[in-house]
CSV table of C-alpha atoms in Angstrom, one decimal:
chain,number,residue,atom,x,y,z
A,916,ASP,CA,12.4,134.6,-32.7
A,917,THR,CA,12.2,136.0,-36.4
A,918,GLU,CA,10.5,139.3,-35.6
A,919,VAL,CA,11.2,143.1,-35.3
A,920,THR,CA,8.7,144.2,-32.5
A,921,GLN,CA,7.6,148.0,-32.3
A,922,THR,CA,5.6,149.6,-29.5
A,923,PRO,CA,3.6,151.5,-29.3
A,924,LYS,CA,1.2,150.4,-32.2
A,925,HIS,CA,-0.7,153.5,-32.5
A,926,LEU,CA,0.5,156.9,-30.7
A,927,VAL,CA,-1.6,160.2,-30.6
A,928,MET,CA,0.7,162.9,-29.1
A,929,GLY,CA,0.0,167.0,-29.1
A,930,MET,CA,2.7,169.0,-30.4
A,931,THR,CA,4.2,170.0,-27.1
A,932,ASN,CA,4.5,166.1,-25.7
A,933,LYS,CA,7.7,164.0,-25.5
A,934,LYS,CA,7.2,160.6,-26.4
A,935,SER,CA,9.3,157.5,-27.5
A,936,LEU,CA,9.0,154.8,-30.1
A,937,LYS,CA,10.6,151.5,-29.2
A,938,CYS,CA,12.1,148.6,-31.5
A,939,GLU,CA,13.3,145.4,-30.6
A,940,GLN,CA,15.0,142.3,-32.2
A,941,HIS,CA,16.5,139.1,-31.1
A,942,MET,CA,17.7,137.8,-34.1
A,943,GLY,CA,21.4,138.8,-33.5
A,944,HIS,CA,21.2,141.5,-36.4
A,945,ARG,CA,23.9,144.2,-36.1
A,946,ALA,CA,22.0,147.0,-38.2
A,947,MET,CA,18.7,148.8,-37.5
A,948,TYR,CA,16.9,151.2,-39.2
A,949,TRP,CA,14.4,153.8,-38.9
A,950,TYR,CA,12.1,154.4,-41.6
A,951,LYS,CA,9.0,156.8,-42.1
A,952,GLN,CA,6.1,156.1,-44.3
A,953,LYS,CA,3.3,158.5,-45.5
A,954,ALA,CA,0.2,157.1,-46.8
A,955,LYS,CA,0.8,155.6,-50.4
A,956,LYS,CA,4.3,156.6,-50.3
A,957,PRO,CA,7.3,154.4,-50.1
A,958,PRO,CA,9.2,154.1,-46.8
A,959,GLU,CA,11.8,156.9,-46.4
A,960,LEU,CA,15.1,156.1,-44.6
A,961,MET,CA,15.7,158.2,-41.7
A,962,PHE,CA,18.6,156.8,-39.4
A,963,VAL,CA,20.8,153.7,-39.7
A,964,TYR,CA,22.6,152.2,-36.6
A,965,SER,CA,25.3,149.9,-37.7
A,966,TYR,CA,27.0,147.9,-34.6
A,967,GLU,CA,25.2,150.3,-32.1
A,968,LYS,CA,26.8,153.5,-33.8
A,969,LEU,CA,24.9,155.9,-35.8
A,970,SER,CA,26.1,155.7,-39.5
A,971,ILE,CA,23.6,157.4,-41.6
A,972,ASN,CA,21.2,160.5,-40.5
A,973,GLU,CA,19.2,161.5,-43.6
A,974,SER,CA,19.2,165.1,-42.6
A,975,VAL,CA,16.2,164.4,-40.2
A,976,PRO,CA,15.0,167.2,-38.2
A,977,SER,CA,16.3,167.5,-34.7
A,978,ARG,CA,12.9,166.9,-33.4
A,979,PHE,CA,13.5,163.4,-33.9
A,980,SER,CA,16.2,161.8,-31.9
A,981,PRO,CA,17.6,158.2,-32.3
A,982,GLU,CA,19.2,156.3,-29.7
A,983,CYS,CA,20.8,152.5,-29.7
A,984,PRO,CA,21.2,151.7,-26.1
A,985,ASN,CA,22.3,148.1,-27.4
A,986,SER,CA,22.4,145.6,-30.3
A,987,SER,CA,18.8,144.5,-29.8
A,988,LEU,CA,17.0,147.9,-28.8
A,989,LEU,CA,16.5,150.8,-31.0
A,990,ASN,CA,14.5,154.0,-29.8
A,991,LEU,CA,13.0,157.2,-31.6
A,992,HIS,CA,12.8,160.1,-29.4
A,993,LEU,CA,10.2,162.3,-30.3
A,994,HIS,CA,9.9,166.1,-29.2
A,995,ALA,CA,7.8,169.2,-30.3
A,996,LEU,CA,6.7,167.4,-33.7
A,997,GLN,CA,4.4,168.9,-36.3
A,998,PRO,CA,1.2,167.6,-37.6
A,999,GLU,CA,2.9,166.8,-40.9
A,1000,ASP,CA,4.9,164.5,-38.8
A,1001,SER,CA,1.9,162.0,-38.9
A,1002,ALA,CA,2.9,159.1,-40.6
A,1003,LEU,CA,3.7,155.3,-40.0
A,1004,TYR,CA,7.1,154.8,-38.4
A,1005,LEU,CA,9.0,151.6,-39.2
A,1006,CYS,CA,11.9,150.0,-37.7
A,1007,ALA,CA,14.1,147.3,-39.5
A,1008,SER,CA,17.1,144.9,-39.1
A,1009,SER,CA,19.5,143.5,-41.3
A,1010,PRO,CA,22.1,140.5,-40.0
A,1011,SER,CA,25.0,142.9,-40.8
A,1012,ASP,CA,26.0,146.3,-42.3
A,1013,ARG,CA,25.8,144.3,-45.7
A,1014,GLY,CA,22.2,145.2,-45.8
A,1015,TYR,CA,20.7,142.1,-47.1
A,1016,GLY,CA,18.0,140.4,-45.3
A,1017,TYR,CA,15.8,143.2,-44.1
A,1018,THR,CA,13.2,142.4,-41.7
A,1019,PHE,CA,10.6,145.2,-40.8
A,1020,GLY,CA,8.6,145.6,-37.7
A,1021,SER,CA,4.9,146.3,-37.9
A,1022,GLY,CA,5.3,150.0,-37.4
A,1023,THR,CA,3.9,152.6,-35.1
A,1024,ARG,CA,1.1,154.8,-36.5
A,1025,LEU,CA,1.8,158.4,-35.3
A,1026,THR,CA,-0.8,161.0,-35.3
A,1027,VAL,CA,0.4,164.4,-34.2
A,1028,VAL,CA,-2.4,166.9,-33.1
B,129,GLY,CA,22.5,159.0,-54.1
B,130,GLU,CA,20.5,156.1,-55.4
B,131,ASN,CA,17.6,156.9,-57.7
B,132,VAL,CA,14.8,154.2,-58.0
B,133,GLU,CA,12.1,154.6,-60.6
B,134,GLN,CA,9.3,151.9,-60.5
B,135,HIS,CA,6.5,151.5,-63.4
B,136,PRO,CA,3.3,151.2,-63.5
B,137,SER,CA,1.9,153.2,-60.4
B,138,THR,CA,-1.4,151.0,-60.8
B,139,LEU,CA,-1.6,147.9,-62.5
B,140,SER,CA,-4.9,146.0,-62.9
B,141,VAL,CA,-5.0,142.4,-64.3
B,142,GLN,CA,-7.5,139.6,-64.8
B,143,GLU,CA,-7.3,136.6,-62.2
B,144,GLY,CA,-5.2,134.1,-63.5
B,145,ASP,CA,-2.9,136.6,-65.8
B,146,SER,CA,0.3,137.6,-65.5
B,147,ALA,CA,1.7,140.9,-64.0
B,148,VAL,CA,5.0,142.7,-64.4
B,149,ILE,CA,6.4,145.4,-62.5
B,150,LYS,CA,9.7,147.2,-63.9
B,151,CYS,CA,12.0,149.4,-62.1
B,152,THR,CA,15.2,150.9,-62.9
B,153,TYR,CA,18.3,152.5,-60.7
B,154,SER,CA,20.7,154.9,-60.9
B,155,ASP,CA,23.9,153.9,-59.1
B,156,SER,CA,25.9,151.3,-60.8
B,157,ALA,CA,27.3,150.4,-57.4
B,158,SER,CA,24.1,148.9,-56.1
B,159,ASN,CA,24.1,145.2,-56.1
B,160,TYR,CA,21.0,143.8,-54.1
B,161,PHE,CA,17.5,144.4,-55.4
B,162,PRO,CA,14.5,143.2,-53.1
B,163,TRP,CA,10.8,143.5,-53.6
B,164,TYR,CA,8.4,143.8,-51.0
B,165,LYS,CA,4.9,143.5,-50.8
B,166,GLN,CA,2.7,145.7,-48.5
B,167,GLU,CA,-0.9,145.1,-47.6
B,168,LEU,CA,-3.2,148.0,-46.3
B,169,GLY,CA,-2.1,149.0,-42.6
B,170,LYS,CA,0.4,146.3,-42.5
B,171,ARG,CA,4.5,146.0,-42.8
B,172,PRO,CA,6.4,145.6,-46.1
B,173,GLN,CA,7.3,142.1,-46.3
B,174,LEU,CA,9.9,140.6,-48.4
B,175,ILE,CA,8.7,138.5,-51.4
B,176,ILE,CA,11.8,137.9,-53.5
B,177,ASP,CA,15.4,139.5,-53.7
B,178,ILE,CA,18.2,139.1,-56.3
B,179,ARG,CA,22.1,140.0,-56.2
B,180,SER,CA,24.0,141.1,-58.7
B,181,ASN,CA,25.8,138.1,-59.6
B,182,VAL,CA,22.4,136.4,-60.8
B,183,GLY,CA,20.1,137.4,-63.8
B,184,GLU,CA,17.1,135.5,-62.8
B,185,LYS,CA,15.5,134.2,-59.6
B,186,LYS,CA,12.2,132.2,-59.2
B,187,ASP,CA,10.4,131.2,-56.3
B,188,GLN,CA,6.8,129.5,-57.5
B,189,ARG,CA,4.7,131.8,-59.1
B,190,ILE,CA,7.2,134.8,-58.4
B,191,ALA,CA,10.3,135.5,-60.6
B,192,VAL,CA,12.7,138.6,-60.4
B,193,THR,CA,15.0,139.4,-63.4
B,194,LEU,CA,17.9,141.9,-63.3
B,195,ASN,CA,20.1,143.6,-66.1
B,196,LYS,CA,23.0,145.3,-64.6
B,197,THR,CA,24.0,146.8,-67.9
B,198,ALA,CA,20.7,148.4,-68.5
B,199,LYS,CA,20.3,149.0,-64.9
B,200,HIS,CA,16.9,147.7,-64.6
B,201,PHE,CA,15.1,144.7,-62.8
B,202,SER,CA,11.5,143.5,-62.9
B,203,LEU,CA,9.3,141.5,-60.9
B,204,HIS,CA,6.8,138.9,-62.5
B,205,ILE,CA,3.7,137.3,-61.1
B,206,THR,CA,2.3,134.5,-63.0
B,207,GLU,CA,-1.1,133.0,-62.3
B,208,THR,CA,-2.4,135.9,-60.2
B,209,GLN,CA,-4.7,135.4,-57.6
B,210,PRO,CA,-7.1,137.8,-55.5
B,211,GLU,CA,-4.3,137.6,-52.4
B,212,ASP,CA,-1.6,139.1,-54.6
B,213,SER,CA,-3.6,142.4,-54.6
B,214,ALA,CA,-1.3,145.0,-52.6
B,215,VAL,CA,1.1,147.8,-52.9
B,216,TYR,CA,4.6,146.3,-54.6
B,217,PHE,CA,8.0,148.1,-53.6
B,218,CYS,CA,11.0,147.6,-55.5
B,219,ALA,CA,14.3,148.7,-53.7
B,220,ALA,CA,18.2,148.9,-54.4
B,221,SER,CA,21.2,149.1,-52.1
B,222,ASN,CA,24.8,148.9,-51.9
B,223,PRO,CA,25.4,146.7,-49.0
B,224,GLY,CA,29.2,146.7,-49.7
B,225,GLY,CA,29.4,150.2,-49.2
B,226,GLY,CA,29.0,149.6,-45.5
B,227,ALA,CA,25.6,149.8,-43.6
B,228,ASP,CA,23.3,151.5,-45.7
B,229,GLY,CA,19.3,151.9,-45.9
B,230,LEU,CA,17.2,150.8,-49.1
B,231,THR,CA,16.1,153.1,-51.6
B,232,PHE,CA,12.6,152.5,-52.4
B,233,GLY,CA,10.8,152.9,-55.8
B,234,LYS,CA,7.3,154.9,-55.5
B,235,GLY,CA,5.5,151.8,-55.5
B,236,THR,CA,2.7,149.8,-57.7
B,237,HIS,CA,-0.7,149.3,-56.7
B,238,LEU,CA,-1.6,145.7,-57.9
B,239,ILE,CA,-5.4,145.0,-58.6
B,240,ILE,CA,-6.6,141.6,-59.4
B,241,GLN,CA,-9.9,141.5,-61.0
B,242,PRO,CA,-11.9,138.4,-60.3
């Protein structure tokens, strides 16, 4: 298995909802990442987990809460989002904390209404 | 932190011609430089990468060059084809500094004219 799998592919949620994005990889990668990408913009780093520990949090609002239950899974819990949070959320993984060899998932297209 | 500048933002070339996209970075500790291709609505896909101990790397029609002294690197695509049309992102990171994310350039929209 050489893929990063993200679910759901599309999500529409209201500003009072709570939802979660899921990411899974079975390549034995020990670093996992969440990126946010707005239309016609580059991906922006949100969180980095290295060996299941949060190592980077790029000053992301607390309405986004990451979780890494084990080395294969990464979640992003969403609560009280704003319409400007609508974007493509990309998960990625790399073999180690060296950062080489990123693999991106297909992303979750999130719309906040 | 790292800052990556990418030019041009849009590049239109005739099919069969070459395309060159250039990036500069600010952090001299960065030593890994991947290039990603992203088609509309799809994930970024790694097309080629280079590490700082190498000046040039080639894979069929795609090549990347790196000048560490000047802190810039470039993507070269030869014999362009319609399927090369996409947004291309350069990126930089310092993996030796521990787990780190990639810092991306703003992207280049490459248009191949038939």
